[in-house]
Amino acid sequence: MKIKTLFQIERNPKKGLLAAELVMMGYLLVTLLLMFFTSTKLHNPESMLFGRIRIVAITFALWLVYRMIPCRLTRFFRITAQLALLSWWYPDTYEFNRMFPNLDHLFATWEQHLFGCQPALLFASAFSHPVFSELMDMGYAVYYPMIAVVIVYYFLWRYEEFGRTSFVILASFFTYYIIYIALPVAGPQYYYNAVGIDEIARGVFPNVHDWFATHQEALPSPGYSNGFFYQMVADAHSAGERPTAAFPSSHVGVSTILLLLLWKNGSRRLLLWLTPFYVLLCLSTVYIYAHYAIDVFGGWISAILFFFAFYWLYPHVKD
């Protein structure tokens, strides 16, 4: 793409919201409705409401800039702003699902019945070498860079599919967030810590009820604690992780959707480059205690369903 193309004024600029913004507004309205009915049970309803007001203001401001300068670059800023705001929306799911009884005991029990053990507990202990540990943490850390690479690739080299790609990714994220609100599963790093490793190893999976409504303590990530990628993952968890969003794994789901998008549009070279990182990512979600193994299977299945559903839906809300 030539630089001047970024600033070339569009002949028929979009007057309303882009598809990516519409899906965000849909999620915002759904959660506002949920807030209305659960406001007496929420811990931070005022901050949640003000956060939504700020997001609407940001969306409107970027729309106004685009209307004044309707070009590819201002359209890019509108969409990437919504992607960046996902980091705000994610912890917000915890504010909802902390109102409901935790379900980790069911998932840990199903895991035990399916595999005869807790894969998350055994994986890291069986492969504790610093090199393997760093590979796992690197795989987990490349999640957001993978999204950024695919988004920029489509913007610069497959612009005709840029709107659809961003819509599929954002619609998938927000669908995962709705699931996380309705299905309060914290994942091994939180549940194992609440119950105790010794109890988990003995196959005891008690119901912790509303423990995570007031507790956010997690097990330290296993592996080589002095590693560069280990510290990167640990810092990311400290900054924004909550006892939520375990099933299905959105890390596995969204990264699978990224590869499906590249496969669908014939971007085979980038697909080949990202596949090794994708494999590491899928393994790492269990290795670092972020997910049960069944969360990974849930991520694969949901990714296929979301990809085809939102890829088909896009023409009906086309930018």
PDB file of C-alpha atoms in Angstrom:
ATOM      1  CA  MET A   1       0.000   0.000   0.000  1.00  0.00           C
ATOM      2  CA  LYS A   2       1.319   3.434  -0.921  1.00  0.00           C
ATOM      3  CA  ILE A   3       1.499   6.050   1.828  1.00  0.00           C
ATOM      4  CA  LYS A   4      -0.729   8.481  -0.084  1.00  0.00           C
ATOM      5  CA  THR A   5      -3.447   5.831  -0.182  1.00  0.00           C
ATOM      6  CA  LEU A   6      -3.796   6.106   3.594  1.00  0.00           C
ATOM      7  CA  PHE A   7      -4.855   9.744   3.308  1.00  0.00           C
ATOM      8  CA  GLN A   8      -6.898   9.492   0.122  1.00  0.00           C
ATOM      9  CA  ILE A   9     -10.400  10.799   0.771  1.00  0.00           C
ATOM     10  CA  GLU A  10     -13.055   8.120   0.313  1.00  0.00           C
ATOM     11  CA  ARG A  11     -15.683   8.741  -2.341  1.00  0.00           C
ATOM     12  CA  ASN A  12     -18.528   7.221  -0.337  1.00  0.00           C
ATOM     13  CA  PRO A  13     -17.591   7.517   3.327  1.00  0.00           C
ATOM     14  CA  LYS A  14     -19.538   5.490   5.856  1.00  0.00           C
ATOM     15  CA  LYS A  15     -22.080   7.741   7.574  1.00  0.00           C
ATOM     16  CA  GLY A  16     -22.990   5.539  10.506  1.00  0.00           C
ATOM     17  CA  LEU A  17     -21.142   3.104  12.710  1.00  0.00           C
ATOM     18  CA  LEU A  18     -18.773   0.525  11.269  1.00  0.00           C
ATOM     19  CA  ALA A  19     -19.590  -3.162  11.712  1.00  0.00           C
ATOM     20  CA  ALA A  20     -16.889  -3.468  14.383  1.00  0.00           C
ATOM     21  CA  GLU A  21     -18.424  -0.569  16.296  1.00  0.00           C
ATOM     22  CA  LEU A  22     -21.934  -1.969  15.932  1.00  0.00           C
ATOM     23  CA  VAL A  23     -20.964  -5.250  17.560  1.00  0.00           C
ATOM     24  CA  MET A  24     -19.364  -3.328  20.437  1.00  0.00           C
ATOM     25  CA  MET A  25     -22.510  -1.237  20.882  1.00  0.00           C
ATOM     26  CA  GLY A  26     -24.614  -4.405  20.871  1.00  0.00           C
ATOM     27  CA  TYR A  27     -22.502  -5.879  23.659  1.00  0.00           C
ATOM     28  CA  LEU A  28     -22.618  -2.603  25.557  1.00  0.00           C
ATOM     29  CA  LEU A  29     -26.431  -2.522  25.404  1.00  0.00           C
ATOM     30  CA  VAL A  30     -26.716  -6.163  26.506  1.00  0.00           C
ATOM     31  CA  THR A  31     -24.493  -5.556  29.520  1.00  0.00           C
ATOM     32  CA  LEU A  32     -26.282  -2.301  30.354  1.00  0.00           C
ATOM     33  CA  LEU A  33     -29.527  -4.248  30.469  1.00  0.00           C
ATOM     34  CA  LEU A  34     -27.886  -6.827  32.723  1.00  0.00           C
ATOM     35  CA  MET A  35     -26.588  -4.032  34.954  1.00  0.00           C
ATOM     36  CA  PHE A  36     -30.112  -2.639  35.256  1.00  0.00           C
ATOM     37  CA  PHE A  37     -31.477  -5.919  36.592  1.00  0.00           C
ATOM     38  CA  THR A  38     -28.504  -6.707  38.861  1.00  0.00           C
ATOM     39  CA  SER A  39     -27.458  -3.235  40.031  1.00  0.00           C
ATOM     40  CA  THR A  40     -28.088  -4.025  43.714  1.00  0.00           C
ATOM     41  CA  LYS A  41     -25.729  -7.026  43.541  1.00  0.00           C
ATOM     42  CA  LEU A  42     -22.903  -5.449  41.549  1.00  0.00           C
ATOM     43  CA  HIS A  43     -19.812  -4.341  43.453  1.00  0.00           C
ATOM     44  CA  ASN A  44     -18.841  -1.406  41.211  1.00  0.00           C
ATOM     45  CA  PRO A  45     -21.904  -0.304  39.181  1.00  0.00           C
ATOM     46  CA  GLU A  46     -20.877   3.366  39.059  1.00  0.00           C
ATOM     47  CA  SER A  47     -17.406   2.721  37.628  1.00  0.00           C
ATOM     48  CA  MET A  48     -18.878   0.208  35.172  1.00  0.00           C
ATOM     49  CA  LEU A  49     -21.394   2.777  33.969  1.00  0.00           C
ATOM     50  CA  PHE A  50     -18.834   5.586  33.674  1.00  0.00           C
ATOM     51  CA  GLY A  51     -16.523   3.254  31.785  1.00  0.00           C
ATOM     52  CA  ARG A  52     -19.245   2.616  29.222  1.00  0.00           C
ATOM     53  CA  ILE A  53     -19.896   6.328  28.892  1.00  0.00           C
ATOM     54  CA  ARG A  54     -16.205   6.911  28.175  1.00  0.00           C
ATOM     55  CA  ILE A  55     -16.178   4.194  25.531  1.00  0.00           C
ATOM     56  CA  VAL A  56     -19.199   5.749  23.805  1.00  0.00           C
ATOM     57  CA  ALA A  57     -17.442   9.136  23.932  1.00  0.00           C
ATOM     58  CA  ILE A  58     -14.250   7.686  22.410  1.00  0.00           C
ATOM     59  CA  THR A  59     -16.260   5.966  19.669  1.00  0.00           C
ATOM     60  CA  PHE A  60     -18.144   9.183  18.867  1.00  0.00           C
ATOM     61  CA  ALA A  61     -14.928  11.259  18.822  1.00  0.00           C
ATOM     62  CA  LEU A  62     -13.252   8.863  16.369  1.00  0.00           C
ATOM     63  CA  TRP A  63     -16.410   8.828  14.231  1.00  0.00           C
ATOM     64  CA  LEU A  64     -16.300  12.639  14.143  1.00  0.00           C
ATOM     65  CA  VAL A  65     -12.636  12.640  13.088  1.00  0.00           C
ATOM     66  CA  TYR A  66     -13.452  10.174  10.330  1.00  0.00           C
ATOM     67  CA  ARG A  67     -16.372  12.294   9.125  1.00  0.00           C
ATOM     68  CA  MET A  68     -14.041  15.287   8.881  1.00  0.00           C
ATOM     69  CA  ILE A  69     -11.251  13.274   7.213  1.00  0.00           C
ATOM     70  CA  PRO A  70     -12.840  10.136   5.701  1.00  0.00           C
ATOM     71  CA  CYS A  71      -9.816   8.081   4.689  1.00  0.00           C
ATOM     72  CA  ARG A  72      -8.336   4.663   5.339  1.00  0.00           C
ATOM     73  CA  LEU A  73      -6.154   5.871   8.196  1.00  0.00           C
ATOM     74  CA  THR A  74      -9.006   7.362  10.232  1.00  0.00           C
ATOM     75  CA  ARG A  75     -11.083   4.223   9.547  1.00  0.00           C
ATOM     76  CA  PHE A  76      -8.140   2.156  10.831  1.00  0.00           C
ATOM     77  CA  PHE A  77      -8.038   4.201  14.050  1.00  0.00           C
ATOM     78  CA  ARG A  78     -11.757   3.617  14.602  1.00  0.00           C
ATOM     79  CA  ILE A  79     -11.386  -0.137  14.397  1.00  0.00           C
ATOM     80  CA  THR A  80      -8.113  -0.507  16.298  1.00  0.00           C
ATOM     81  CA  ALA A  81      -9.544   1.607  19.114  1.00  0.00           C
ATOM     82  CA  GLN A  82     -12.279  -1.003  19.595  1.00  0.00           C
ATOM     83  CA  LEU A  83      -9.674  -3.770  19.600  1.00  0.00           C
ATOM     84  CA  ALA A  84      -7.563  -1.897  22.162  1.00  0.00           C
ATOM     85  CA  LEU A  85     -10.619  -1.393  24.392  1.00  0.00           C
ATOM     86  CA  LEU A  86     -11.027  -5.159  24.706  1.00  0.00           C
ATOM     87  CA  SER A  87      -8.501  -4.942  27.540  1.00  0.00           C
ATOM     88  CA  TRP A  88     -11.069  -2.860  29.443  1.00  0.00           C
ATOM     89  CA  TRP A  89     -14.019  -5.090  28.616  1.00  0.00           C
ATOM     90  CA  TYR A  90     -12.321  -8.296  29.754  1.00  0.00           C
ATOM     91  CA  PRO A  91     -12.022  -7.572  33.524  1.00  0.00           C
ATOM     92  CA  ASP A  92     -15.563  -6.199  33.340  1.00  0.00           C
ATOM     93  CA  THR A  93     -16.862  -9.774  32.856  1.00  0.00           C
ATOM     94  CA  TYR A  94     -15.653 -10.581  36.367  1.00  0.00           C
ATOM     95  CA  GLU A  95     -17.900  -7.895  37.829  1.00  0.00           C
ATOM     96  CA  PHE A  96     -20.887  -9.829  36.497  1.00  0.00           C
ATOM     97  CA  ASN A  97     -19.934 -13.454  36.987  1.00  0.00           C
ATOM     98  CA  ARG A  98     -18.719 -12.940  40.557  1.00  0.00           C
ATOM     99  CA  MET A  99     -22.425 -12.649  41.420  1.00  0.00           C
ATOM    100  CA  PHE A 100     -23.014 -16.283  40.443  1.00  0.00           C
ATOM    101  CA  PRO A 101     -21.833 -19.547  42.070  1.00  0.00           C
ATOM    102  CA  ASN A 102     -18.510 -20.796  40.757  1.00  0.00           C
ATOM    103  CA  LEU A 103     -18.495 -23.898  38.528  1.00  0.00           C
ATOM    104  CA  ASP A 104     -14.842 -24.939  38.621  1.00  0.00           C
ATOM    105  CA  HIS A 105     -15.570 -28.041  40.682  1.00  0.00           C
ATOM    106  CA  LEU A 106     -17.661 -29.385  37.793  1.00  0.00           C
ATOM    107  CA  PHE A 107     -14.995 -28.686  35.181  1.00  0.00           C
ATOM    108  CA  ALA A 108     -12.212 -30.155  37.302  1.00  0.00           C
ATOM    109  CA  THR A 109     -14.346 -33.265  37.869  1.00  0.00           C
ATOM    110  CA  TRP A 110     -15.076 -33.632  34.149  1.00  0.00           C
ATOM    111  CA  GLU A 111     -11.375 -33.173  33.454  1.00  0.00           C
ATOM    112  CA  GLN A 112     -10.554 -35.975  35.886  1.00  0.00           C
ATOM    113  CA  HIS A 113     -13.133 -38.323  34.378  1.00  0.00           C
ATOM    114  CA  LEU A 114     -11.995 -37.587  30.828  1.00  0.00           C
ATOM    115  CA  PHE A 115      -8.213 -37.793  31.302  1.00  0.00           C
ATOM    116  CA  GLY A 116      -7.867 -39.702  34.558  1.00  0.00           C
ATOM    117  CA  CYS A 117      -5.794 -36.820  35.941  1.00  0.00           C
ATOM    118  CA  GLN A 118      -5.448 -33.027  35.922  1.00  0.00           C
ATOM    119  CA  PRO A 119      -3.338 -32.293  32.802  1.00  0.00           C
ATOM    120  CA  ALA A 120      -2.555 -28.763  33.984  1.00  0.00           C
ATOM    121  CA  LEU A 121      -1.081 -30.158  37.188  1.00  0.00           C
ATOM    122  CA  LEU A 122       1.055 -32.801  35.486  1.00  0.00           C
ATOM    123  CA  PHE A 123       2.157 -30.953  32.343  1.00  0.00           C
ATOM    124  CA  ALA A 124       4.370 -28.368  34.018  1.00  0.00           C
ATOM    125  CA  SER A 125       5.871 -30.843  36.497  1.00  0.00           C
ATOM    126  CA  ALA A 126       6.746 -33.281  33.706  1.00  0.00           C
ATOM    127  CA  PHE A 127       8.348 -30.599  31.499  1.00  0.00           C
ATOM    128  CA  SER A 128      10.056 -28.158  33.840  1.00  0.00           C
ATOM    129  CA  HIS A 129      13.235 -27.465  31.840  1.00  0.00           C
ATOM    130  CA  PRO A 130      13.861 -23.683  31.505  1.00  0.00           C
ATOM    131  CA  VAL A 131      13.955 -23.836  27.694  1.00  0.00           C
ATOM    132  CA  PHE A 132      10.595 -25.619  27.502  1.00  0.00           C
ATOM    133  CA  SER A 133       9.155 -23.264  30.101  1.00  0.00           C
ATOM    134  CA  GLU A 134      10.239 -20.211  28.127  1.00  0.00           C
ATOM    135  CA  LEU A 135       8.775 -21.671  24.931  1.00  0.00           C
ATOM    136  CA  MET A 136       5.440 -22.109  26.700  1.00  0.00           C
ATOM    137  CA  ASP A 137       5.464 -18.591  28.085  1.00  0.00           C
ATOM    138  CA  MET A 138       6.501 -17.195  24.709  1.00  0.00           C
ATOM    139  CA  GLY A 139       3.582 -19.037  23.128  1.00  0.00           C
ATOM    140  CA  TYR A 140       1.183 -17.454  25.600  1.00  0.00           C
ATOM    141  CA  ALA A 141       2.755 -14.005  25.211  1.00  0.00           C
ATOM    142  CA  VAL A 142       2.397 -13.907  21.402  1.00  0.00           C
ATOM    143  CA  TYR A 143      -1.405 -13.928  21.593  1.00  0.00           C
ATOM    144  CA  TYR A 144      -1.949 -10.185  21.223  1.00  0.00           C
ATOM    145  CA  PRO A 145       0.969  -9.720  18.801  1.00  0.00           C
ATOM    146  CA  MET A 146      -0.650 -12.402  16.594  1.00  0.00           C
ATOM    147  CA  ILE A 147      -3.885 -10.410  16.532  1.00  0.00           C
ATOM    148  CA  ALA A 148      -1.994  -7.202  15.737  1.00  0.00           C
ATOM    149  CA  VAL A 149      -0.025  -8.853  12.918  1.00  0.00           C
ATOM    150  CA  VAL A 150      -3.178 -10.204  11.257  1.00  0.00           C
ATOM    151  CA  ILE A 151      -5.060  -6.903  11.596  1.00  0.00           C
ATOM    152  CA  VAL A 152      -2.163  -4.867  10.147  1.00  0.00           C
ATOM    153  CA  TYR A 153      -1.643  -7.427   7.387  1.00  0.00           C
ATOM    154  CA  TYR A 154      -5.230  -7.128   6.225  1.00  0.00           C
ATOM    155  CA  PHE A 155      -5.175  -3.348   6.475  1.00  0.00           C
ATOM    156  CA  LEU A 156      -2.002  -2.965   4.410  1.00  0.00           C
ATOM    157  CA  TRP A 157      -2.256  -5.833   1.930  1.00  0.00           C
ATOM    158  CA  ARG A 158      -5.830  -7.173   1.926  1.00  0.00           C
ATOM    159  CA  TYR A 159      -7.793  -4.011   2.601  1.00  0.00           C
ATOM    160  CA  GLU A 160     -10.907  -5.325   0.855  1.00  0.00           C
ATOM    161  CA  GLU A 161     -11.177  -7.900   3.663  1.00  0.00           C
ATOM    162  CA  PHE A 162     -10.072  -5.608   6.510  1.00  0.00           C
ATOM    163  CA  GLY A 163     -13.590  -4.713   7.639  1.00  0.00           C
ATOM    164  CA  ARG A 164     -14.765  -8.307   7.665  1.00  0.00           C
ATOM    165  CA  THR A 165     -11.655  -9.536   9.480  1.00  0.00           C
ATOM    166  CA  SER A 166     -11.972  -6.972  12.266  1.00  0.00           C
ATOM    167  CA  PHE A 167     -15.698  -7.683  12.581  1.00  0.00           C
ATOM    168  CA  VAL A 168     -15.184 -11.446  12.916  1.00  0.00           C
ATOM    169  CA  ILE A 169     -12.478 -10.952  15.562  1.00  0.00           C
ATOM    170  CA  LEU A 170     -14.452  -8.435  17.624  1.00  0.00           C
ATOM    171  CA  ALA A 171     -17.743 -10.318  17.354  1.00  0.00           C
ATOM    172  CA  SER A 172     -15.959 -13.474  18.535  1.00  0.00           C
ATOM    173  CA  PHE A 173     -14.386 -11.668  21.488  1.00  0.00           C
ATOM    174  CA  PHE A 174     -17.689 -10.219  22.653  1.00  0.00           C
ATOM    175  CA  THR A 175     -19.443 -13.562  22.273  1.00  0.00           C
ATOM    176  CA  TYR A 176     -16.781 -15.131  24.464  1.00  0.00           C
ATOM    177  CA  TYR A 177     -17.338 -12.359  27.011  1.00  0.00           C
ATOM    178  CA  ILE A 178     -21.061 -13.104  27.124  1.00  0.00           C
ATOM    179  CA  ILE A 179     -20.259 -16.777  27.770  1.00  0.00           C
ATOM    180  CA  TYR A 180     -17.848 -15.800  30.549  1.00  0.00           C
ATOM    181  CA  ILE A 181     -20.522 -13.703  32.232  1.00  0.00           C
ATOM    182  CA  ALA A 182     -22.998 -16.587  32.189  1.00  0.00           C
ATOM    183  CA  LEU A 183     -20.470 -19.357  32.936  1.00  0.00           C
ATOM    184  CA  PRO A 184     -18.302 -18.439  35.952  1.00  0.00           C
ATOM    185  CA  VAL A 185     -15.258 -20.713  35.628  1.00  0.00           C
ATOM    186  CA  ALA A 186     -12.013 -19.310  37.038  1.00  0.00           C
ATOM    187  CA  GLY A 187      -9.527 -21.906  35.794  1.00  0.00           C
ATOM    188  CA  PRO A 188      -6.814 -23.993  37.509  1.00  0.00           C
ATOM    189  CA  GLN A 189      -4.609 -21.091  38.600  1.00  0.00           C
ATOM    190  CA  TYR A 190      -7.414 -19.814  40.823  1.00  0.00           C
ATOM    191  CA  TYR A 191      -9.326 -22.973  41.686  1.00  0.00           C
ATOM    192  CA  TYR A 192      -6.262 -25.036  42.568  1.00  0.00           C
ATOM    193  CA  ASN A 193      -5.091 -22.216  44.814  1.00  0.00           C
ATOM    194  CA  ALA A 194      -8.454 -21.964  46.568  1.00  0.00           C
ATOM    195  CA  VAL A 195      -8.705 -25.716  47.186  1.00  0.00           C
ATOM    196  CA  GLY A 196      -5.043 -26.575  47.683  1.00  0.00           C
ATOM    197  CA  ILE A 197      -2.708 -28.516  45.397  1.00  0.00           C
ATOM    198  CA  ASP A 198      -2.643 -31.538  47.715  1.00  0.00           C
ATOM    199  CA  GLU A 199      -6.426 -31.877  47.577  1.00  0.00           C
ATOM    200  CA  ILE A 200      -6.454 -31.490  43.789  1.00  0.00           C
ATOM    201  CA  ALA A 201      -3.738 -34.142  43.437  1.00  0.00           C
ATOM    202  CA  ARG A 202      -5.892 -36.533  45.493  1.00  0.00           C
ATOM    203  CA  GLY A 203      -8.836 -35.956  43.166  1.00  0.00           C
ATOM    204  CA  VAL A 204     -10.869 -33.847  45.588  1.00  0.00           C
ATOM    205  CA  PHE A 205     -12.792 -31.028  43.858  1.00  0.00           C
ATOM    206  CA  PRO A 206     -15.054 -29.221  46.334  1.00  0.00           C
ATOM    207  CA  ASN A 207     -17.595 -26.591  45.432  1.00  0.00           C
ATOM    208  CA  VAL A 208     -16.167 -23.198  46.468  1.00  0.00           C
ATOM    209  CA  HIS A 209     -19.509 -21.451  45.891  1.00  0.00           C
ATOM    210  CA  ASP A 210     -18.942 -17.658  45.877  1.00  0.00           C
ATOM    211  CA  TRP A 211     -15.297 -17.731  47.018  1.00  0.00           C
ATOM    212  CA  PHE A 212     -14.099 -15.794  43.967  1.00  0.00           C
ATOM    213  CA  ALA A 213     -16.542 -12.972  44.599  1.00  0.00           C
ATOM    214  CA  THR A 214     -14.051 -11.642  47.140  1.00  0.00           C
ATOM    215  CA  HIS A 215     -10.816 -13.512  46.406  1.00  0.00           C
ATOM    216  CA  GLN A 216      -8.520 -13.097  43.402  1.00  0.00           C
ATOM    217  CA  GLU A 217      -5.414 -14.917  44.634  1.00  0.00           C
ATOM    218  CA  ALA A 218      -3.844 -17.205  42.032  1.00  0.00           C
ATOM    219  CA  LEU A 219      -1.090 -19.792  41.986  1.00  0.00           C
ATOM    220  CA  PRO A 220       2.211 -18.516  40.601  1.00  0.00           C
ATOM    221  CA  SER A 221       2.775 -19.667  37.066  1.00  0.00           C
ATOM    222  CA  PRO A 222       4.961 -22.812  36.919  1.00  0.00           C
ATOM    223  CA  GLY A 223       8.228 -22.937  35.043  1.00  0.00           C
ATOM    224  CA  TYR A 224      11.446 -20.945  34.893  1.00  0.00           C
ATOM    225  CA  SER A 225      10.641 -17.891  37.012  1.00  0.00           C
ATOM    226  CA  ASN A 226      13.747 -15.965  35.897  1.00  0.00           C
ATOM    227  CA  GLY A 227      12.847 -16.219  32.224  1.00  0.00           C
ATOM    228  CA  PHE A 228      12.103 -13.154  30.093  1.00  0.00           C
ATOM    229  CA  PHE A 229       8.787 -14.484  28.754  1.00  0.00           C
ATOM    230  CA  TYR A 230       7.852 -15.869  32.165  1.00  0.00           C
ATOM    231  CA  GLN A 231       8.099 -12.361  33.613  1.00  0.00           C
ATOM    232  CA  MET A 232       6.154 -10.936  30.685  1.00  0.00           C
ATOM    233  CA  VAL A 233       3.263 -13.339  31.279  1.00  0.00           C
ATOM    234  CA  ALA A 234       3.403 -12.825  35.057  1.00  0.00           C
ATOM    235  CA  ASP A 235       3.259  -9.026  34.638  1.00  0.00           C
ATOM    236  CA  ALA A 236       0.334  -9.305  32.239  1.00  0.00           C
ATOM    237  CA  HIS A 237      -1.559 -11.496  34.707  1.00  0.00           C
ATOM    238  CA  SER A 238      -0.879  -9.086  37.563  1.00  0.00           C
ATOM    239  CA  ALA A 239      -2.132  -6.163  35.500  1.00  0.00           C
ATOM    240  CA  GLY A 240      -5.412  -7.497  34.155  1.00  0.00           C
ATOM    241  CA  GLU A 241      -6.182 -11.126  35.006  1.00  0.00           C
ATOM    242  CA  ARG A 242      -9.268 -12.025  37.038  1.00  0.00           C
ATOM    243  CA  PRO A 243     -10.821 -15.327  38.216  1.00  0.00           C
ATOM    244  CA  THR A 244     -12.964 -15.547  35.118  1.00  0.00           C
ATOM    245  CA  ALA A 245     -12.960 -16.552  31.452  1.00  0.00           C
ATOM    246  CA  ALA A 246     -11.706 -20.130  31.634  1.00  0.00           C
ATOM    247  CA  PHE A 247     -14.209 -21.969  29.438  1.00  0.00           C
ATOM    248  CA  PRO A 248     -13.907 -21.942  26.508  1.00  0.00           C
ATOM    249  CA  SER A 249     -10.395 -20.614  26.059  1.00  0.00           C
ATOM    250  CA  SER A 250     -10.585 -17.379  24.083  1.00  0.00           C
ATOM    251  CA  HIS A 251      -6.805 -17.527  23.603  1.00  0.00           C
ATOM    252  CA  VAL A 252      -7.235 -20.792  21.724  1.00  0.00           C
ATOM    253  CA  GLY A 253     -10.499 -19.700  20.097  1.00  0.00           C
ATOM    254  CA  VAL A 254      -9.408 -16.317  18.751  1.00  0.00           C
ATOM    255  CA  SER A 255      -5.997 -17.570  17.601  1.00  0.00           C
ATOM    256  CA  THR A 256      -7.767 -20.409  15.761  1.00  0.00           C
ATOM    257  CA  ILE A 257     -10.049 -17.842  14.121  1.00  0.00           C
ATOM    258  CA  LEU A 258      -6.984 -15.866  13.010  1.00  0.00           C
ATOM    259  CA  LEU A 259      -5.626 -18.928  11.211  1.00  0.00           C
ATOM    260  CA  LEU A 260      -9.029 -19.683   9.679  1.00  0.00           C
ATOM    261  CA  LEU A 261      -9.188 -16.124   8.323  1.00  0.00           C
ATOM    262  CA  LEU A 262      -5.757 -16.495   6.753  1.00  0.00           C
ATOM    263  CA  TRP A 263      -6.705 -19.892   5.311  1.00  0.00           C
ATOM    264  CA  LYS A 264     -10.002 -18.586   3.931  1.00  0.00           C
ATOM    265  CA  ASN A 265      -8.389 -15.658   2.121  1.00  0.00           C
ATOM    266  CA  GLY A 266      -5.383 -17.488   0.778  1.00  0.00           C
ATOM    267  CA  SER A 267      -2.774 -15.822   3.010  1.00  0.00           C
ATOM    268  CA  ARG A 268      -0.810 -19.048   3.170  1.00  0.00           C
ATOM    269  CA  ARG A 269       2.650 -17.624   3.827  1.00  0.00           C
ATOM    270  CA  LEU A 270       1.563 -15.735   6.935  1.00  0.00           C
ATOM    271  CA  LEU A 271      -0.470 -18.789   7.966  1.00  0.00           C
ATOM    272  CA  LEU A 272       2.665 -20.934   7.887  1.00  0.00           C
ATOM    273  CA  TRP A 273       4.649 -18.348   9.854  1.00  0.00           C
ATOM    274  CA  LEU A 274       2.039 -18.128  12.626  1.00  0.00           C
ATOM    275  CA  THR A 275       1.232 -21.832  12.950  1.00  0.00           C
ATOM    276  CA  PRO A 276       4.228 -22.761  15.192  1.00  0.00           C
ATOM    277  CA  PHE A 277       3.329 -19.922  17.567  1.00  0.00           C
ATOM    278  CA  TYR A 278      -0.282 -21.086  17.508  1.00  0.00           C
ATOM    279  CA  VAL A 279       0.720 -24.609  18.561  1.00  0.00           C
ATOM    280  CA  LEU A 280       2.808 -23.228  21.427  1.00  0.00           C
ATOM    281  CA  LEU A 281      -0.082 -21.000  22.487  1.00  0.00           C
ATOM    282  CA  CYS A 282      -2.558 -23.875  22.650  1.00  0.00           C
ATOM    283  CA  LEU A 283      -0.165 -25.938  24.762  1.00  0.00           C
ATOM    284  CA  SER A 284       0.804 -23.033  26.993  1.00  0.00           C
ATOM    285  CA  THR A 285      -2.745 -22.312  28.168  1.00  0.00           C
ATOM    286  CA  VAL A 286      -2.712 -25.613  30.061  1.00  0.00           C
ATOM    287  CA  TYR A 287       0.983 -25.489  30.998  1.00  0.00           C
ATOM    288  CA  ILE A 288       0.723 -22.180  32.913  1.00  0.00           C
ATOM    289  CA  TYR A 289      -2.495 -23.238  34.748  1.00  0.00           C
ATOM    290  CA  ALA A 290      -4.607 -20.724  32.826  1.00  0.00           C
ATOM    291  CA  HIS A 291      -7.004 -23.387  31.501  1.00  0.00           C
ATOM    292  CA  TYR A 292      -8.211 -26.927  31.897  1.00  0.00           C
ATOM    293  CA  ALA A 293      -7.546 -29.143  28.892  1.00  0.00           C
ATOM    294  CA  ILE A 294     -11.278 -29.236  28.123  1.00  0.00           C
ATOM    295  CA  ASP A 295     -11.146 -25.436  27.792  1.00  0.00           C
ATOM    296  CA  VAL A 296      -8.802 -25.926  24.839  1.00  0.00           C
ATOM    297  CA  PHE A 297     -11.245 -28.298  23.137  1.00  0.00           C
ATOM    298  CA  GLY A 298     -13.996 -25.789  23.842  1.00  0.00           C
ATOM    299  CA  GLY A 299     -11.849 -23.096  22.223  1.00  0.00           C
ATOM    300  CA  TRP A 300     -11.407 -25.146  19.048  1.00  0.00           C
ATOM    301  CA  ILE A 301     -15.096 -25.991  18.710  1.00  0.00           C
ATOM    302  CA  SER A 302     -16.306 -22.468  19.472  1.00  0.00           C
ATOM    303  CA  ALA A 303     -13.751 -20.968  17.057  1.00  0.00           C
ATOM    304  CA  ILE A 304     -15.138 -22.977  14.131  1.00  0.00           C
ATOM    305  CA  LEU A 305     -18.715 -22.046  15.016  1.00  0.00           C
ATOM    306  CA  PHE A 306     -17.948 -18.344  15.522  1.00  0.00           C
ATOM    307  CA  PHE A 307     -15.813 -18.073  12.400  1.00  0.00           C
ATOM    308  CA  PHE A 308     -18.432 -19.387  10.003  1.00  0.00           C
ATOM    309  CA  ALA A 309     -21.301 -17.595  11.770  1.00  0.00           C
ATOM    310  CA  PHE A 310     -19.697 -14.144  11.802  1.00  0.00           C
ATOM    311  CA  TYR A 311     -18.028 -14.531   8.415  1.00  0.00           C
ATOM    312  CA  TRP A 312     -21.498 -15.208   6.991  1.00  0.00           C
ATOM    313  CA  LEU A 313     -23.126 -12.415   9.028  1.00  0.00           C
ATOM    314  CA  TYR A 314     -20.743  -9.643   7.960  1.00  0.00           C
ATOM    315  CA  PRO A 315     -22.344  -8.868   4.549  1.00  0.00           C
ATOM    316  CA  HIS A 316     -25.608  -8.146   6.397  1.00  0.00           C
ATOM    317  CA  VAL A 317     -23.908  -5.407   8.482  1.00  0.00           C
ATOM    318  CA  LYS A 318     -21.266  -4.482   5.906  1.00  0.00           C
ATOM    319  CA  ASP A 319     -19.241  -1.265   6.363  1.00  0.00           C
TER     320      ASP A 319
END
